[in-house]
Short mmCIF file of C-alpha atoms in Angstrom, two decimals:
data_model
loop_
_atom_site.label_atom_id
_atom_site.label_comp_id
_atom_site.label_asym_id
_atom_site.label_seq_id
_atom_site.Cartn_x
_atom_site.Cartn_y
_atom_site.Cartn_z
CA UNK A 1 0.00 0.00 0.00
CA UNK A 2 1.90 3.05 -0.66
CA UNK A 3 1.55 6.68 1.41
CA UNK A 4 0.44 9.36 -1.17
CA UNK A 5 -0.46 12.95 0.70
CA UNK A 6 -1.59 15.53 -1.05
CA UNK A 7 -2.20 19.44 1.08
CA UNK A 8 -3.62 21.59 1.31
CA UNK A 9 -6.92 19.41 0.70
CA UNK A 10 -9.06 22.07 0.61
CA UNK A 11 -8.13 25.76 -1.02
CA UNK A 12 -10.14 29.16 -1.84
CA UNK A 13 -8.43 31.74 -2.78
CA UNK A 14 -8.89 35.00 -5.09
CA UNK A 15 -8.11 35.49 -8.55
CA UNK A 16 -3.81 36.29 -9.29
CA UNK A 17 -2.79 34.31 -6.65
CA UNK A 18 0.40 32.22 -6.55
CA UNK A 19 -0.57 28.93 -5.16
CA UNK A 20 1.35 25.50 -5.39
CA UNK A 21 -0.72 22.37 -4.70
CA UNK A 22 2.14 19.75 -2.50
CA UNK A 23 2.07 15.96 -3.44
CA UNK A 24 4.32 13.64 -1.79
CA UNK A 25 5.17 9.92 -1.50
CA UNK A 26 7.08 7.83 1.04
CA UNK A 27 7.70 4.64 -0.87
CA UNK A 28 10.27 5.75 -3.55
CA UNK A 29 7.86 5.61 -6.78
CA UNK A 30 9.67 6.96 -9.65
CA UNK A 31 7.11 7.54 -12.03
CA UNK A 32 4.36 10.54 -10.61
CA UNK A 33 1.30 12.08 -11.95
CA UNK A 34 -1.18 14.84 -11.93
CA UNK A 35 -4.71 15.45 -12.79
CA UNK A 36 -7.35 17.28 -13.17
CA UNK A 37 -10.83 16.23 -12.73
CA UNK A 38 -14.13 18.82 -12.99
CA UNK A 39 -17.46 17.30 -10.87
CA UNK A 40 -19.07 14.05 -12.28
CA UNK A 41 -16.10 14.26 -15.40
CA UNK A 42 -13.36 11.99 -16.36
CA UNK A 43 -9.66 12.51 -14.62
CA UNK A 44 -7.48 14.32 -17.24
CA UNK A 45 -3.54 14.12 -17.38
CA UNK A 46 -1.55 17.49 -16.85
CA UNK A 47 1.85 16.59 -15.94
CA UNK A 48 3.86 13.35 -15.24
CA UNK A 49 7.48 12.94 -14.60
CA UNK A 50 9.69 9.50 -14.73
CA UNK A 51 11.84 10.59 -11.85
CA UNK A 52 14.11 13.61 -10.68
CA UNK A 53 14.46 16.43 -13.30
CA UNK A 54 12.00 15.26 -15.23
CA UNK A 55 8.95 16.65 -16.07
CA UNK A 56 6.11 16.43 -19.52
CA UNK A 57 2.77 17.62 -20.41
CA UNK A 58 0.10 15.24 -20.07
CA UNK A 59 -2.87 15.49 -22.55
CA UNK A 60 -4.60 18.22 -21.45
CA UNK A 61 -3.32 21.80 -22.07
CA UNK A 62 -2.65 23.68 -18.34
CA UNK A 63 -0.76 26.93 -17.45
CA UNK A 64 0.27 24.65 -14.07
CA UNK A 65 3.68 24.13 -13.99
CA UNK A 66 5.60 21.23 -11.94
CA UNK A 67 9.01 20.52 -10.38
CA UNK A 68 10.65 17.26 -9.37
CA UNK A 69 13.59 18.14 -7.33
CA UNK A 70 13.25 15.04 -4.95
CA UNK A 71 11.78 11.59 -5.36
CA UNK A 72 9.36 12.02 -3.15
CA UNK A 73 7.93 15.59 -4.24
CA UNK A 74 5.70 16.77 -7.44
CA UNK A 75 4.65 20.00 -6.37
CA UNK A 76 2.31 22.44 -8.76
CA UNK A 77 2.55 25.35 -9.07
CA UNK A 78 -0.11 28.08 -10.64
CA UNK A 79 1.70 31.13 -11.08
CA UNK A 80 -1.33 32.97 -11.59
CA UNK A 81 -4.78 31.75 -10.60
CA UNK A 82 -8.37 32.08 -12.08
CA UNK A 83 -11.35 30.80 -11.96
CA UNK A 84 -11.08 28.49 -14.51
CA UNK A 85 -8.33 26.52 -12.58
CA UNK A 86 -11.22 25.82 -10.08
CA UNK A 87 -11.02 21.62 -10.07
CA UNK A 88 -10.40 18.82 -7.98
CA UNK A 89 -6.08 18.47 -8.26
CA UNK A 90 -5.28 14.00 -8.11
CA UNK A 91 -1.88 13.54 -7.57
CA UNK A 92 -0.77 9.67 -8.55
CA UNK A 93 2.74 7.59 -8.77
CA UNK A 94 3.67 4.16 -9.75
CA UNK A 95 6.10 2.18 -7.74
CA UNK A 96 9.96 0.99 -9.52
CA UNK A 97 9.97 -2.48 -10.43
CA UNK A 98 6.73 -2.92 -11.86
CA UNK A 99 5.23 -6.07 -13.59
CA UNK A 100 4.80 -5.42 -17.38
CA UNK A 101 1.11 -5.23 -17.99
CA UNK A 102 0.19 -3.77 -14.59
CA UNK A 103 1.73 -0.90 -13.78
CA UNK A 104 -0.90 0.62 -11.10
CA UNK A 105 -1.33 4.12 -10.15
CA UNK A 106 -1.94 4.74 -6.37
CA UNK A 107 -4.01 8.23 -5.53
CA UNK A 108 -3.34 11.00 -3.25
CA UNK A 109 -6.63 12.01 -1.59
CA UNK A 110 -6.81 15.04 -4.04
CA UNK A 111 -7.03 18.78 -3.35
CA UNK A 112 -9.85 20.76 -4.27
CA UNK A 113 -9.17 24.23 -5.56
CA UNK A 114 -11.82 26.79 -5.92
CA UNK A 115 -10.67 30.32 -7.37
CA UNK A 116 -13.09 33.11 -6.80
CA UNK B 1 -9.66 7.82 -31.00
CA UNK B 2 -9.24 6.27 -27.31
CA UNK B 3 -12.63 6.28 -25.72
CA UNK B 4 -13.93 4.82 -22.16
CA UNK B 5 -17.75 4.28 -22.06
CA UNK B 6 -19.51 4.06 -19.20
CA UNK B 7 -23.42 2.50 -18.40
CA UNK B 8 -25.65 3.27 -16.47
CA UNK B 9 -24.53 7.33 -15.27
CA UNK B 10 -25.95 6.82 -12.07
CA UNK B 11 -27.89 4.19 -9.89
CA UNK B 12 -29.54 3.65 -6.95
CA UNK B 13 -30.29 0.39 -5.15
CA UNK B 14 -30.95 -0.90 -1.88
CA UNK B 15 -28.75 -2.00 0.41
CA UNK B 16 -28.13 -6.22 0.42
CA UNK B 17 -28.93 -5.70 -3.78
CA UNK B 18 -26.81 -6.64 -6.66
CA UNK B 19 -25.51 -4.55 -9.58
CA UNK B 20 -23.30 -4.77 -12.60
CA UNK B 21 -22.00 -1.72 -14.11
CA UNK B 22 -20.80 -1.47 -17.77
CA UNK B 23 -17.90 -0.12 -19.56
CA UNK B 24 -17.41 0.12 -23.39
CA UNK B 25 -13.61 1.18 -24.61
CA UNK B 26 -12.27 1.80 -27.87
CA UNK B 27 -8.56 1.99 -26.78
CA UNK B 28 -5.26 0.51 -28.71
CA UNK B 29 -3.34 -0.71 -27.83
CA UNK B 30 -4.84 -2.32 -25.13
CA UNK B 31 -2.70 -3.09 -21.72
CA UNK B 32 -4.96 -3.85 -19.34
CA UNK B 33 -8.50 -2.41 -18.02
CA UNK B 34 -8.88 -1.53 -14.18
CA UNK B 35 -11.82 -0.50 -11.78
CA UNK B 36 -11.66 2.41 -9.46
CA UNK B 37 -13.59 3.14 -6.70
CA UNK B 38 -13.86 6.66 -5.63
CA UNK B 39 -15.66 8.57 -2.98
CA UNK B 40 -16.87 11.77 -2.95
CA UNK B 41 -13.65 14.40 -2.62
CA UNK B 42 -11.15 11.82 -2.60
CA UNK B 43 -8.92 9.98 -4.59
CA UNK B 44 -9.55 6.65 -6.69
CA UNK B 45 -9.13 3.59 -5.10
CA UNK B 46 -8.18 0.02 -7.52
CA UNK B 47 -10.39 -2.60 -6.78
CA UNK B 48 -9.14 -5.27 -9.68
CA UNK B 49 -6.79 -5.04 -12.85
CA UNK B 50 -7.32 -7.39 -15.91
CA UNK B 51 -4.76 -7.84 -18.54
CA UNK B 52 -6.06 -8.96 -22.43
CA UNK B 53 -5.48 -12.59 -21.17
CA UNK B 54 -7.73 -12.53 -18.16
CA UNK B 55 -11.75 -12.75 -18.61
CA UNK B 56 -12.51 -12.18 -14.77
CA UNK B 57 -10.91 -10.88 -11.42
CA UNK B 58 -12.77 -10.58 -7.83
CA UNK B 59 -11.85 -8.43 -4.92
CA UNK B 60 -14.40 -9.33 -2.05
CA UNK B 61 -17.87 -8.65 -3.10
CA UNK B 62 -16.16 -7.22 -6.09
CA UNK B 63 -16.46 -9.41 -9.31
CA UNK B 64 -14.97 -7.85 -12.79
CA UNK B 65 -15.29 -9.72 -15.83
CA UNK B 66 -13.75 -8.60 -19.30
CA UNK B 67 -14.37 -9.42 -23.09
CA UNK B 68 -11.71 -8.47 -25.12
CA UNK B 69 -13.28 -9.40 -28.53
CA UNK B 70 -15.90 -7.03 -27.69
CA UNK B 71 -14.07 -4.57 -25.56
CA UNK B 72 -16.77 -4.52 -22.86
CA UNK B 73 -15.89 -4.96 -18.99
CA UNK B 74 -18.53 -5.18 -16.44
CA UNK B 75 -18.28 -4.62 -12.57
CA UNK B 76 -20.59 -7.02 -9.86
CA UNK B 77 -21.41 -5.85 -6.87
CA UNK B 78 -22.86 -8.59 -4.59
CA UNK B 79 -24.65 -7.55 -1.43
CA UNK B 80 -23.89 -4.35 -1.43
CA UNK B 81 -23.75 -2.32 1.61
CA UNK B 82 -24.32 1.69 2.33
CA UNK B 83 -20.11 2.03 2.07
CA UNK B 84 -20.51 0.81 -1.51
CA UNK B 85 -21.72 4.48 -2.53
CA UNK B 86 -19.32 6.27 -4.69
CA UNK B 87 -18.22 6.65 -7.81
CA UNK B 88 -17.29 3.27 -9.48
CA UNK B 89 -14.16 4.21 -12.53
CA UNK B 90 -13.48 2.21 -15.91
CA UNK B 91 -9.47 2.54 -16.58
CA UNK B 92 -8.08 1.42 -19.84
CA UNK B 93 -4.14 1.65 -20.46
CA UNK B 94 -2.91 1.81 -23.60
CA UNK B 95 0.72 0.62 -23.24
CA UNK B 96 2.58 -1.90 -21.97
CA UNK B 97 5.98 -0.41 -20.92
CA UNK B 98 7.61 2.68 -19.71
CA UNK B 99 4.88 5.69 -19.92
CA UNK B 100 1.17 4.49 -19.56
CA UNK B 101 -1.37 6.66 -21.19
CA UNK B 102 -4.56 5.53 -18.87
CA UNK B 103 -7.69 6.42 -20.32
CA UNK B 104 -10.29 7.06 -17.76
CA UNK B 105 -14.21 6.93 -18.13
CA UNK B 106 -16.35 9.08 -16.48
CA UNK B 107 -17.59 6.98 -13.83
CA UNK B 108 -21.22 5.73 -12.52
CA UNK B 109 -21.97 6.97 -9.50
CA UNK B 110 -24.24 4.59 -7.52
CA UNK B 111 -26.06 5.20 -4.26
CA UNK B 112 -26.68 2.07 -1.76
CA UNK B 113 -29.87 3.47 -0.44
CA UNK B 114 -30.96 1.67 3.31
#
């Protein structure tokens, strides 16, 4: 069972704010993950990274931006926030090692950004 | 393109009922097809993973079967129970090494009403 934690897990905050949404993991996964997922709609891929110093866009276009310094840290950041950014944030990672055809992404609890 | 289907959008039953849920998918390559389960303002859950080669898994009252011919998946629920309310996710992956590209449905949402 790996240790995902995602804060803060709940965030309001006015428009042109600087925020970065923290995601961390304790078990040494290489590969990490973000999404984006709107009420009652499918989980969208922003930003993954296969391990330190790297970083990619996902499939869906986002003015987020991401880091990975450490193993254990994926932080995003929005440099600039509206209200269009307001979403539920999943942050997900898949452990080294894994068995071809598998592969399975464990879930931080998720942070849920409104922008006003 | 890659597409996850999902049937019915929402449900309601009562508690000690069963259900199946339905998923449709139109993704290739096809790596293997996994059920989430995920409550309300939190994150997704696995409750089974099927590769091409396997036509059923089970996780407790959790039963998934899979038809890769036909691309369909289904999810039982035996007996379910109040807990059982959430979201219920259909994940296809479409690769077999290094990156996955997971394509994700957009979920039934049931309700285990007492």
């Amino acid at each position: 069972e790996a240790d995902i934690y995602q804060t803060p897990r709940y965030l309001v905050i006015g428009t042109g704010k600087k925020i970065t949404l923290e995601c961390s993991q304790t078990m040494g996964h290489d590969k990490m993950y973000w999404y984006q997922q709107d009420p009652g709609m499918e989980l969208h891929l922003i930003h993954y990274s296969y391990g330190v110093n790297s970083t990619e866009k996902g499939d869906l276009s986002s003015e987020s931006t991401v880091s990975r310094i450490r193993t254990e840290h994926f932080p995003l950041t929005l440099e600039s926030a509206r209200p269009s950014h307001t979403s539920q944030y999943l942050c997900a990672s898949i452990p080294p090692g894994h068995r071809v055809g598998y592969n399975e992404q464990f879930f931080g609890p998720g942070t849920r950004l409104t922008v006003l | 393109k890659n597409q996850v289907e999902q049937s019915p959008q929402s449900l309601i039953i009562l508690e000690g009922k069963n259900c199946t849920l339905q998923c449709n998918y139109t993704v290739s390559p096809f790596s293997n097809l996994r059920w989430y389960k995920q409550d309300t303002g939190r994150g997704p859950v696995s409750l089974t993973i099927m590769t091409f080669s396997e036509n059923t898994k089970s996780n407790g009252r959790y039963t998934a079967t899979l038809d890769a011919d036909t691309k369909q998946s289904s999810l039982h629920i035996t007996a379910s129970q109040l807990s059982d309310s959430a979201s219920y996710i259909c994940v296809v992956s479409a690769t077999n090494t290094g990156f996955q590209k997971l394509v994700f449905g957009t979920g039934t949402r049931l309700l285990v009403s007492p």
